[in-house]
């Protein structure tokens, strides 16, 4: 669910471009633009116009296509407006007409009186439905903020985490210098889309592409390295935890076991990289990124290595057994 309430005015004023644009405008009921949209779904009110309100989803956005409009026009021509009045007097967030349809003046007047916003789009009903569902999936997605640096390395979204001062920003800066891209620094907002995808972006779009480097201050990555060095959002595909080297700790040296971290109910691969003087963290992270891409294509280096070692051991054991048998005779 969204952290704050999402209103009809928010839907109307969203800055969406290209194939995501809803092309909405308000043609009546402006006093109700503060109505809250609580459910990320739409309803086609054909049954309600015919008088069946037993299962009316009044908490949803009501979408009128050509079929609903034809029936609406028929009701007005026959002066049977009781169901229309009941619909508009319900606690619906808003009514949207597709195909640039403009309803009767009586409908608009009743909507103004009831404080029910009437919106209009030039999109077809099916196309509008697809786009508005994408908007709802984004707006109502579970989300939280995390401390870290989010970068894209060889097409893989990597979230760098660790204690303050461990070197996350400096490592990310070196990665950017090597041609990779920054998504967000310091505070990363993540959200779960479609139940299995974690998307990350800057918590504040105005400062997300700035970095704080101790001893240097705040720098603007886009200005220093060009617009190609940043991106707005990316799927979180790997979490890399940077931790100070602990000589008493046993670190994984094979990599056959895959650790994960739970982010909003989704398991994301986790790698812990110990930090100490002389280690080239950017190169290690680049290798981790390419290795993660190989895993996504079905190839697991560590497991393949382990299987080859086992085969070698079995072959050597068989050869030794055969040689020993020859010595007996």
C-alpha positions as MATLAB code, in Angstrom:
seq = 'XXXXXXXXXXXXXXXXXXXXXXXXXXXXXXXXXXXXXXXXXXXXXXXXXXXXXXXXXXXXXXXXXXXXXXXXXXXXXXXXXXXXXXXXXXXXXXXXXXXXXXXXXXXXXXXXXXXXXXXXXXXXXXXXXXXXXXXXXXXXXXXXXXXXXXXXXXXXXXXXXXXXXXXXXXXXXXXXXXXXXXXXXXXXXXXXXXXXXXXXXXXXXXXXXXXXXXXXXXXXXXXXXXXXXXXXXXXXXXXXXXXXXXXXXXXXXXXXXXXXXXXXXXXXXXXXXXXXXXXXXXXXXXXXXXXXXXXXXXXXXXXXXXXXXXXXXXXXXXXXXXXXXXXXX';
ca = [
       0.000    0.000    0.000;
       1.195    3.523   -0.651;
       2.788    5.348    2.299;
       0.382    8.250    1.898;
      -3.122    8.369    0.571;
      -3.479    8.382   -3.198;
      -6.205   10.690   -4.490;
      -7.980   11.256   -7.788;
      -6.010   14.480   -8.133;
      -2.774   12.491   -7.793;
      -3.914   10.182  -10.589;
      -4.875   13.141  -12.741;
      -1.625   15.026  -12.230;
       0.863   12.165  -12.619;
       3.675   12.992  -15.045;
       3.504    9.939  -17.284;
       4.956    9.895  -20.781;
       4.734    7.829  -23.933;
       3.113    4.431  -23.565;
       2.490    5.047  -19.869;
       0.467    8.250  -20.263;
      -3.182    8.031  -19.200;
      -4.199   11.213  -21.093;
      -6.702   12.158  -18.407;
      -8.586   15.417  -17.929;
     -11.370   16.389  -15.551;
     -14.685   17.452  -17.099;
     -16.902   17.554  -13.990;
     -17.006   17.040  -10.225;
     -13.838   18.946   -9.405;
     -14.888   19.327   -5.785;
     -14.254   15.604   -5.345;
     -10.685   15.485   -6.669;
      -9.482   14.890   -3.110;
     -11.366   11.558   -3.042;
      -9.006    8.772   -2.033;
      -8.368    5.759   -4.278;
      -7.960    2.883   -1.832;
      -8.181   -0.146   -4.127;
      -5.837   -0.685   -7.131;
      -8.577   -1.943   -9.429;
     -11.317   -0.745  -11.780;
     -14.983   -1.651  -12.259;
     -17.137   -1.619  -15.402;
     -20.563   -0.612  -13.967;
     -22.851   -2.336  -16.475;
     -24.726   -4.355  -13.834;
     -25.142   -1.328  -11.618;
     -26.709    0.723  -14.409;
     -29.248   -2.082  -14.851;
     -30.126   -1.857  -11.153;
     -28.046   -4.666   -9.594;
     -26.054   -3.194   -6.704;
     -25.724   -6.278   -4.475;
     -22.031   -6.807   -5.296;
     -21.182   -3.243   -6.266;
     -17.433   -2.527   -5.961;
     -17.936    1.110   -5.040;
     -14.391    1.477   -3.704;
     -12.977    1.044   -7.221;
     -12.496    3.518  -10.054;
     -15.516    3.213  -12.388;
     -14.658    2.916  -16.086;
     -17.254    3.661  -18.789;
     -16.521    2.350  -22.275;
     -18.667    2.485  -25.384;
     -20.998   -0.248  -24.119;
     -21.663    1.414  -20.774;
     -22.088    4.794  -22.470;
     -24.643    3.401  -24.945;
     -26.661    1.988  -22.059;
     -26.278    5.244  -20.122;
     -27.606    7.185  -23.113;
     -30.542    4.779  -23.391;
     -31.468    5.317  -19.734;
     -31.474    9.097  -20.185;
     -33.571    8.866  -23.352;
     -36.134    6.774  -21.455;
     -35.935    9.041  -18.401;
     -34.877    6.135  -16.167;
     -32.152    7.816  -14.150;
     -32.612    6.286  -10.687;
     -29.740    3.825  -11.098;
     -27.490    6.577  -12.443;
     -28.259    8.772   -9.446;
     -27.607    5.868   -7.080;
     -24.283    5.178   -8.770;
     -23.101    8.773   -8.492;
     -24.323    9.110   -4.901;
     -22.228    6.090   -3.899;
     -18.787    6.558   -2.371;
     -16.957    5.892   -5.620;
     -13.572    7.610   -6.110;
     -14.285    8.788   -9.659;
     -15.775    7.946  -13.047;
     -13.629    7.705  -16.177;
     -14.908    7.752  -19.764;
     -12.695    6.234  -22.459;
     -12.632    6.920  -26.250;
     -12.977   10.703  -25.544;
     -16.645   10.088  -24.695;
     -18.520   13.033  -23.208;
     -21.625   12.003  -21.202;
     -24.927   13.874  -21.132;
     -25.104   17.266  -19.440;
     -27.507   15.787  -16.899;
     -24.854   13.254  -15.894;
     -22.196   15.965  -15.517;
     -24.543   18.155  -13.498;
     -25.395   15.282  -11.170;
     -21.674   14.478  -10.770;
     -20.984   18.118   -9.816;
     -23.792   17.982   -7.269;
     -22.572   14.690   -5.806;
     -18.894   15.739   -5.785;
     -17.922   12.763   -7.950;
     -15.042   13.553  -10.337;
     -15.684   12.691  -13.988;
     -12.492   12.144  -15.981;
     -12.039   11.618  -19.692;
      -9.328    9.896  -21.747;
      -8.859    9.446  -25.481;
      -7.532    5.922  -24.974;
      -9.528    2.785  -25.742;
     -10.920    0.970  -22.707;
      -8.572   -2.020  -22.965;
      -5.462    0.131  -23.456;
      -6.421    2.465  -20.625;
      -7.029   -0.505  -18.321;
      -3.562   -1.898  -18.989;
      -1.899    1.445  -18.356;
      -3.818    2.284  -15.192;
      -3.046   -1.173  -13.761;
       0.659   -0.446  -14.287;
       0.200    2.823  -12.427;
      -1.653    1.120   -9.576;
       0.992   -1.630   -9.339;
       3.597    1.056   -8.848;
       1.646    3.308   -6.496;
       0.282    0.573   -4.222;
       3.410   -1.602   -4.202;
       4.850   -2.391   -0.736;
       7.923   -0.251   -0.209;
      10.573    0.764    2.278;
      13.780    2.789    2.402;
      17.244    1.306    2.921;
      20.641    2.801    3.620;
      23.088    1.956    0.850;
      24.244    2.699   -2.681;
      22.444    1.258   -5.687;
      24.395    0.784   -8.934;
      23.978   -1.018  -12.240;
      27.024   -3.115  -13.173;
      26.976   -4.938  -16.528;
      23.179   -4.717  -16.529;
      22.800   -6.196  -13.029;
      21.236   -4.077  -10.291;
      23.529   -4.286   -7.250;
      22.628   -2.818   -3.867;
      25.761   -2.049   -1.817;
      25.125   -2.173    1.927;
      27.317   -2.012    5.013;
      28.179    0.119    8.009;
      28.741    3.824    7.597;
      32.300    4.593    6.518;
      33.038    1.129    5.110;
      33.546    2.567    1.621;
      30.242    2.096   -0.244;
      30.243    5.485   -1.962;
      33.943    5.310   -2.888;
      33.451    1.844   -4.363;
      30.420    3.028   -6.320;
      32.372    6.051   -7.567;
      35.117    3.788   -8.923;
      32.466    1.644  -10.639;
      31.000    4.760  -12.263;
      34.499    5.764  -13.384;
      34.760    2.327  -15.033;
      31.592    2.965  -17.072;
      28.823    1.633  -14.838;
      25.776    3.580  -13.657;
      24.476    5.061  -10.426;
      20.823    4.627   -9.482;
      20.819    6.074   -5.967;
      23.199    6.985   -3.159;
      22.676    6.973    0.602;
      18.894    6.335    0.794;
      17.438    3.783   -1.619;
      13.697    3.249   -1.869;
      12.741   -0.297   -2.821;
       9.286   -1.554   -3.754;
       7.852   -4.967   -4.572;
       6.101   -5.132   -7.949;
       3.995   -8.099   -9.087;
       4.875   -9.940   -5.893;
       8.304  -11.135   -7.084;
      10.269   -8.169   -8.430;
      12.116   -5.626   -6.294;
      12.668   -2.265   -7.949;
      14.975    0.341   -6.467;
      15.320    4.075   -6.960;
      16.360    7.168   -5.072;
      14.098    8.120   -2.183;
      14.312   11.709   -3.436;
      14.630   12.092   -7.202;
      16.161   15.568   -6.855;
      19.216   14.390   -4.890;
      19.441   10.659   -5.702;
      22.166   11.163   -8.322;
      24.385   13.149   -5.982;
      27.062   11.443   -3.890;
      28.732   12.389   -0.635;
      32.454   11.626   -0.689;
      34.234   12.207    2.613;
      36.894   14.887    2.203;
      35.406   16.022   -1.112;
      31.791   16.811   -0.286;
      28.688   16.510   -2.469;
      29.218   15.794   -6.161;
      26.731   15.616   -9.026;
      27.355   12.373  -10.916;
      25.354   13.360  -14.005;
      27.272   16.616  -14.334;
      30.689   15.053  -13.790;
      30.350   11.828  -15.794;
      27.473   12.560  -18.174;
      23.838   11.574  -18.348;
      24.801    8.043  -19.388;
      26.276    7.429  -15.923;
      22.905    7.422  -14.158;
      19.503    5.785  -14.413;
      16.228    6.397  -12.606;
      15.383    2.905  -11.387;
      16.519   -0.688  -11.697;
      15.578   -4.147  -10.468;
      17.531   -5.231   -7.390;
      19.171   -8.489   -8.489;
      22.070   -8.774   -6.059;
      22.888   -7.391   -2.612;
      26.572   -6.941   -1.772;
      27.356   -6.359    1.894;
      30.705   -4.664    2.526;
      32.079   -5.522    5.957;
      35.380   -4.827    7.728;
      37.784   -7.766    7.541;
      37.594  -10.042   10.579;
      40.541  -12.429   10.809;
      38.621  -14.671   13.207;
      35.711  -15.138   10.814;
      35.494  -17.976    8.297;
      34.592  -16.592    4.865;
      33.070  -18.614    2.039;
      35.884  -19.491   -0.378;
      34.003  -21.843   -2.697;
      30.589  -20.250   -3.254;
      28.543  -23.430   -3.629;
      26.006  -22.228   -1.063;
      23.947  -19.198   -2.022;
      22.973  -16.786    0.750;
      19.879  -14.642    0.337;
      18.314  -11.632    1.982;
      14.586  -11.052    2.335;
      13.472   -7.762    0.796;
       9.719   -7.187    1.105;
       9.097  -10.931    0.960;
      11.370  -11.612   -2.029;
      14.612  -13.591   -1.681;
      17.544  -11.716   -3.266;
      21.053  -13.250   -3.606;
      23.459  -11.889   -0.983;
      27.260  -11.731   -1.094;
      29.404  -10.524    1.793;
      32.741   -9.036    0.753;
      35.324   -8.403    3.486;
      37.040   -5.029    3.150;
      40.704   -4.462    3.925;
      43.580   -2.452    2.529;
      44.734   -3.625   -0.884;
      41.525   -5.325   -2.008;
      40.187   -4.025   -5.333;
      36.490   -3.939   -4.513;
      35.238   -2.597   -7.898;
      36.855   -5.498   -9.786;
      35.431   -8.001   -7.292;
      31.956   -6.498   -7.696;
      32.288   -6.583  -11.497;
      33.189  -10.271  -11.283;
      30.236  -10.865   -8.941;
      27.926   -9.140  -11.430;
      29.091  -11.259  -14.370;
      28.897  -14.393  -12.229;
      25.321  -13.513  -11.274;
      24.445  -13.143  -14.968;
      25.895  -16.593  -15.625;
      23.774  -18.010  -12.807;
      20.653  -16.436  -14.306;
      21.478  -18.262  -17.568;
      21.802  -21.588  -15.750;
      25.575  -21.827  -15.250;
      26.912  -21.960  -11.679;
      30.707  -21.720  -11.630;
      31.232  -22.960   -8.076;
      28.940  -25.954   -8.451;
      30.490  -26.852  -11.800;
      33.937  -26.672  -10.194;
      32.758  -28.873   -7.326;
      31.348  -31.495   -9.725;
      34.599  -31.538  -11.711;
      36.598  -32.074   -8.522;
      34.326  -34.955   -7.512;
      34.693  -36.527  -10.945;
      38.484  -36.172  -10.713;
      38.514  -37.794   -7.266;
      36.334  -40.675   -8.463;
      38.504  -41.172  -11.556;
      41.725  -41.102   -9.505;
      40.283  -43.536   -6.979;
      39.264  -45.912   -9.767;
      42.715  -45.681  -11.363;
      44.433  -46.371   -8.039;
      42.195  -49.365   -7.392;
      42.951  -50.766  -10.869;
      46.713  -50.260  -10.370;
      46.632  -51.968   -6.986;
      44.795  -54.964   -8.463;
      47.519  -55.355  -11.153;
      50.231  -55.326   -8.495;
      48.630  -58.333   -6.748;
      48.920  -60.494   -9.807;
];
